[in-house]
PDB file of C-alpha atoms in Angstrom:
ATOM      1  CA  MET A   5     148.324 114.830 119.998  1.00  0.00           C
ATOM      2  CA  ALA A   6     151.480 116.858 120.600  1.00  0.00           C
ATOM      3  CA  GLN A   7     152.772 117.906 123.992  1.00  0.00           C
ATOM      4  CA  TYR A   8     152.394 121.655 123.161  1.00  0.00           C
ATOM      5  CA  ASP A   9     150.025 123.736 121.051  1.00  0.00           C
ATOM      6  CA  LEU A  10     152.766 125.994 119.682  1.00  0.00           C
ATOM      7  CA  ALA A  11     156.559 125.905 119.489  1.00  0.00           C
ATOM      8  CA  VAL A  12     158.336 129.212 118.874  1.00  0.00           C
ATOM      9  CA  VAL A  13     161.855 129.063 117.408  1.00  0.00           C
ATOM     10  CA  ILE A  14     163.766 132.340 117.605  1.00  0.00           C
ATOM     11  CA  GLY A  15     167.127 132.925 115.937  1.00  0.00           C
ATOM     12  CA  ARG A  16     169.128 135.343 113.843  1.00  0.00           C
ATOM     13  CA  PHE A  17     169.931 132.592 111.318  1.00  0.00           C
ATOM     14  CA  GLN A  18     173.086 134.369 110.106  1.00  0.00           C
ATOM     15  CA  PRO A  19     173.354 132.089 108.102  1.00  0.00           C
ATOM     16  CA  PHE A  20     170.697 129.406 108.347  1.00  0.00           C
ATOM     17  CA  HIS A  21     172.419 126.029 108.838  1.00  0.00           C
ATOM     18  CA  ASN A  22     171.746 122.373 109.645  1.00  0.00           C
ATOM     19  CA  GLY A  23     171.649 123.061 113.398  1.00  0.00           C
ATOM     20  CA  HIS A  24     168.808 125.520 112.877  1.00  0.00           C
ATOM     21  CA  LEU A  25     166.981 123.021 110.691  1.00  0.00           C
ATOM     22  CA  HIS A  26     167.399 120.344 113.368  1.00  0.00           C
ATOM     23  CA  LEU A  27     165.992 122.719 115.996  1.00  0.00           C
ATOM     24  CA  ILE A  28     162.918 123.414 113.838  1.00  0.00           C
ATOM     25  CA  ASN A  29     162.453 119.678 113.212  1.00  0.00           C
ATOM     26  CA  GLU A  30     162.540 119.013 116.964  1.00  0.00           C
ATOM     27  CA  ALA A  31     160.074 121.854 117.611  1.00  0.00           C
ATOM     28  CA  GLU A  32     157.678 120.331 115.092  1.00  0.00           C
ATOM     29  CA  LYS A  33     157.804 117.028 116.969  1.00  0.00           C
ATOM     30  CA  LEU A  34     156.870 118.727 120.257  1.00  0.00           C
ATOM     31  CA  ALA A  35     154.010 120.964 119.118  1.00  0.00           C
ATOM     32  CA  ASP A  36     150.975 120.965 116.865  1.00  0.00           C
ATOM     33  CA  LYS A  37     152.199 124.183 115.191  1.00  0.00           C
ATOM     34  CA  THR A  38     155.574 125.866 114.841  1.00  0.00           C
ATOM     35  CA  LEU A  39     156.404 129.548 114.461  1.00  0.00           C
ATOM     36  CA  VAL A  40     159.857 130.772 113.398  1.00  0.00           C
ATOM     37  CA  LEU A  41     160.917 134.307 114.347  1.00  0.00           C
ATOM     38  CA  VAL A  42     163.947 135.759 112.564  1.00  0.00           C
ATOM     39  CA  GLY A  43     165.715 138.133 114.929  1.00  0.00           C
ATOM     40  CA  SER A  44     167.657 141.289 114.120  1.00  0.00           C
ATOM     41  CA  ALA A  45     165.201 141.914 111.295  1.00  0.00           C
ATOM     42  CA  ASN A  46     165.598 145.695 111.544  1.00  0.00           C
ATOM     43  CA  SER A  47     169.396 145.664 111.693  1.00  0.00           C
ATOM     44  CA  SER A  48     171.584 147.149 108.992  1.00  0.00           C
ATOM     45  CA  ARG A  49     174.189 144.949 107.363  1.00  0.00           C
ATOM     46  CA  SER A  50     177.240 144.473 109.553  1.00  0.00           C
ATOM     47  CA  ILE A  51     179.860 141.861 110.313  1.00  0.00           C
ATOM     48  CA  ARG A  52     177.501 140.464 112.977  1.00  0.00           C
ATOM     49  CA  ASN A  53     174.431 140.631 110.691  1.00  0.00           C
ATOM     50  CA  PRO A  54     175.600 140.297 107.088  1.00  0.00           C
ATOM     51  CA  TRP A  55     172.212 139.286 105.616  1.00  0.00           C
ATOM     52  CA  THR A  56     168.857 141.060 105.489  1.00  0.00           C
ATOM     53  CA  PHE A  57     165.656 139.477 106.756  1.00  0.00           C
ATOM     54  CA  GLN A  58     164.568 138.739 103.169  1.00  0.00           C
ATOM     55  CA  GLU A  59     167.880 137.031 102.364  1.00  0.00           C
ATOM     56  CA  ARG A  60     167.642 134.878 105.502  1.00  0.00           C
ATOM     57  CA  LEU A  61     164.014 134.046 104.697  1.00  0.00           C
ATOM     58  CA  SER A  62     165.171 132.853 101.284  1.00  0.00           C
ATOM     59  CA  MET A  63     167.919 130.728 102.906  1.00  0.00           C
ATOM     60  CA  ILE A  64     165.369 129.058 105.178  1.00  0.00           C
ATOM     61  CA  TYR A  65     163.038 128.226 102.285  1.00  0.00           C
ATOM     62  CA  GLN A  66     165.915 126.957 100.120  1.00  0.00           C
ATOM     63  CA  ASN A  67     167.121 124.626 102.875  1.00  0.00           C
ATOM     64  CA  CYS A  68     163.797 123.128 103.927  1.00  0.00           C
ATOM     65  CA  PRO A  69     163.552 119.479 102.981  1.00  0.00           C
ATOM     66  CA  ALA A  70     160.570 118.524 100.829  1.00  0.00           C
ATOM     67  CA  ARG A  71     158.909 116.715 103.733  1.00  0.00           C
ATOM     68  CA  LEU A  72     158.696 119.957 105.726  1.00  0.00           C
ATOM     69  CA  VAL A  73     157.632 122.182 102.850  1.00  0.00           C
ATOM     70  CA  CYS A  74     158.221 125.057 105.293  1.00  0.00           C
ATOM     71  CA  ASP A  75     154.550 125.095 106.158  1.00  0.00           C
ATOM     72  CA  PHE A  76     155.227 127.066 109.323  1.00  0.00           C
ATOM     73  CA  PRO A  77     155.013 130.877 109.439  1.00  0.00           C
ATOM     74  CA  ILE A  78     158.282 132.793 109.428  1.00  0.00           C
ATOM     75  CA  LYS A  79     158.085 136.329 110.814  1.00  0.00           C
ATOM     76  CA  PRO A  80     160.603 139.143 111.361  1.00  0.00           C
ATOM     77  CA  LEU A  81     161.562 140.080 114.920  1.00  0.00           C
ATOM     78  CA  ASN A  82     163.242 143.419 115.606  1.00  0.00           C
ATOM     79  CA  ASP A  83     166.070 144.179 117.990  1.00  0.00           C
ATOM     80  CA  TYR A  84     165.356 146.387 120.996  1.00  0.00           C
ATOM     81  CA  PHE A  85     168.643 147.655 122.385  1.00  0.00           C
ATOM     82  CA  TYR A  86     168.552 147.852 126.184  1.00  0.00           C
ATOM     83  CA  ASN A  87     164.806 147.146 126.152  1.00  0.00           C
ATOM     84  CA  ASP A  88     164.101 143.502 126.915  1.00  0.00           C
ATOM     85  CA  GLU A  89     160.481 144.295 127.750  1.00  0.00           C
ATOM     86  CA  GLY A  90     159.917 145.845 124.298  1.00  0.00           C
ATOM     87  CA  TRP A  91     161.417 142.773 122.637  1.00  0.00           C
ATOM     88  CA  LEU A  92     159.253 140.430 124.716  1.00  0.00           C
ATOM     89  CA  GLU A  93     156.143 142.483 123.932  1.00  0.00           C
ATOM     90  CA  GLU A  94     156.843 142.145 120.197  1.00  0.00           C
ATOM     91  CA  VAL A  95     157.274 138.364 120.520  1.00  0.00           C
ATOM     92  CA  GLN A  96     153.952 138.135 122.363  1.00  0.00           C
ATOM     93  CA  GLU A  97     152.219 140.416 119.830  1.00  0.00           C
ATOM     94  CA  ILE A  98     153.405 138.272 116.929  1.00  0.00           C
ATOM     95  CA  ILE A  99     152.246 135.081 118.643  1.00  0.00           C
ATOM     96  CA  ASN A 100     148.845 136.590 119.442  1.00  0.00           C
ATOM     97  CA  SER A 101     148.385 138.108 115.985  1.00  0.00           C
ATOM     98  CA  ILE A 102     148.705 134.864 114.041  1.00  0.00           C
ATOM     99  CA  GLN A 103     146.692 132.669 116.405  1.00  0.00           C
ATOM    100  CA  LEU A 104     148.040 129.287 115.392  1.00  0.00           C
ATOM    101  CA  TYR A 105     146.258 127.573 118.237  1.00  0.00           C
ATOM    102  CA  SER A 106     142.582 126.973 118.930  1.00  0.00           C
ATOM    103  CA  VAL A 107     142.525 126.727 122.720  1.00  0.00           C
ATOM    104  CA  ALA A 108     141.953 129.583 125.161  1.00  0.00           C
ATOM    105  CA  LYS A 109     145.143 128.943 127.130  1.00  0.00           C
ATOM    106  CA  PRO A 110     147.667 127.403 124.735  1.00  0.00           C
ATOM    107  CA  LYS A 111     150.716 125.510 125.900  1.00  0.00           C
ATOM    108  CA  ILE A 112     153.629 127.286 124.225  1.00  0.00           C
ATOM    109  CA  ILE A 113     157.273 126.259 124.264  1.00  0.00           C
TER     110      ILE A 113
END
């Protein structure tokens, strides 16, 4: 049994690279389930965010090794400028909406 019920990995993944893959691999070792949230999902293309959410989703799937099969959910996460509470509420809503855990009080990392 894993140390946590759920591991949440949050990143912009602009672009997705080996460091991100390593982080997801480590999260999967620590928890029964893993959730990946792709930040800046509502941002227009810019120098800071050159790829759309769909393009980054494709990069993640293309770079998953066969042993992972990317069997974890990948969800978009919007930016909330000057509103940390709004951002945190969205993270919590996403976690609660997919219910990847079966215990009343899950241990989440």
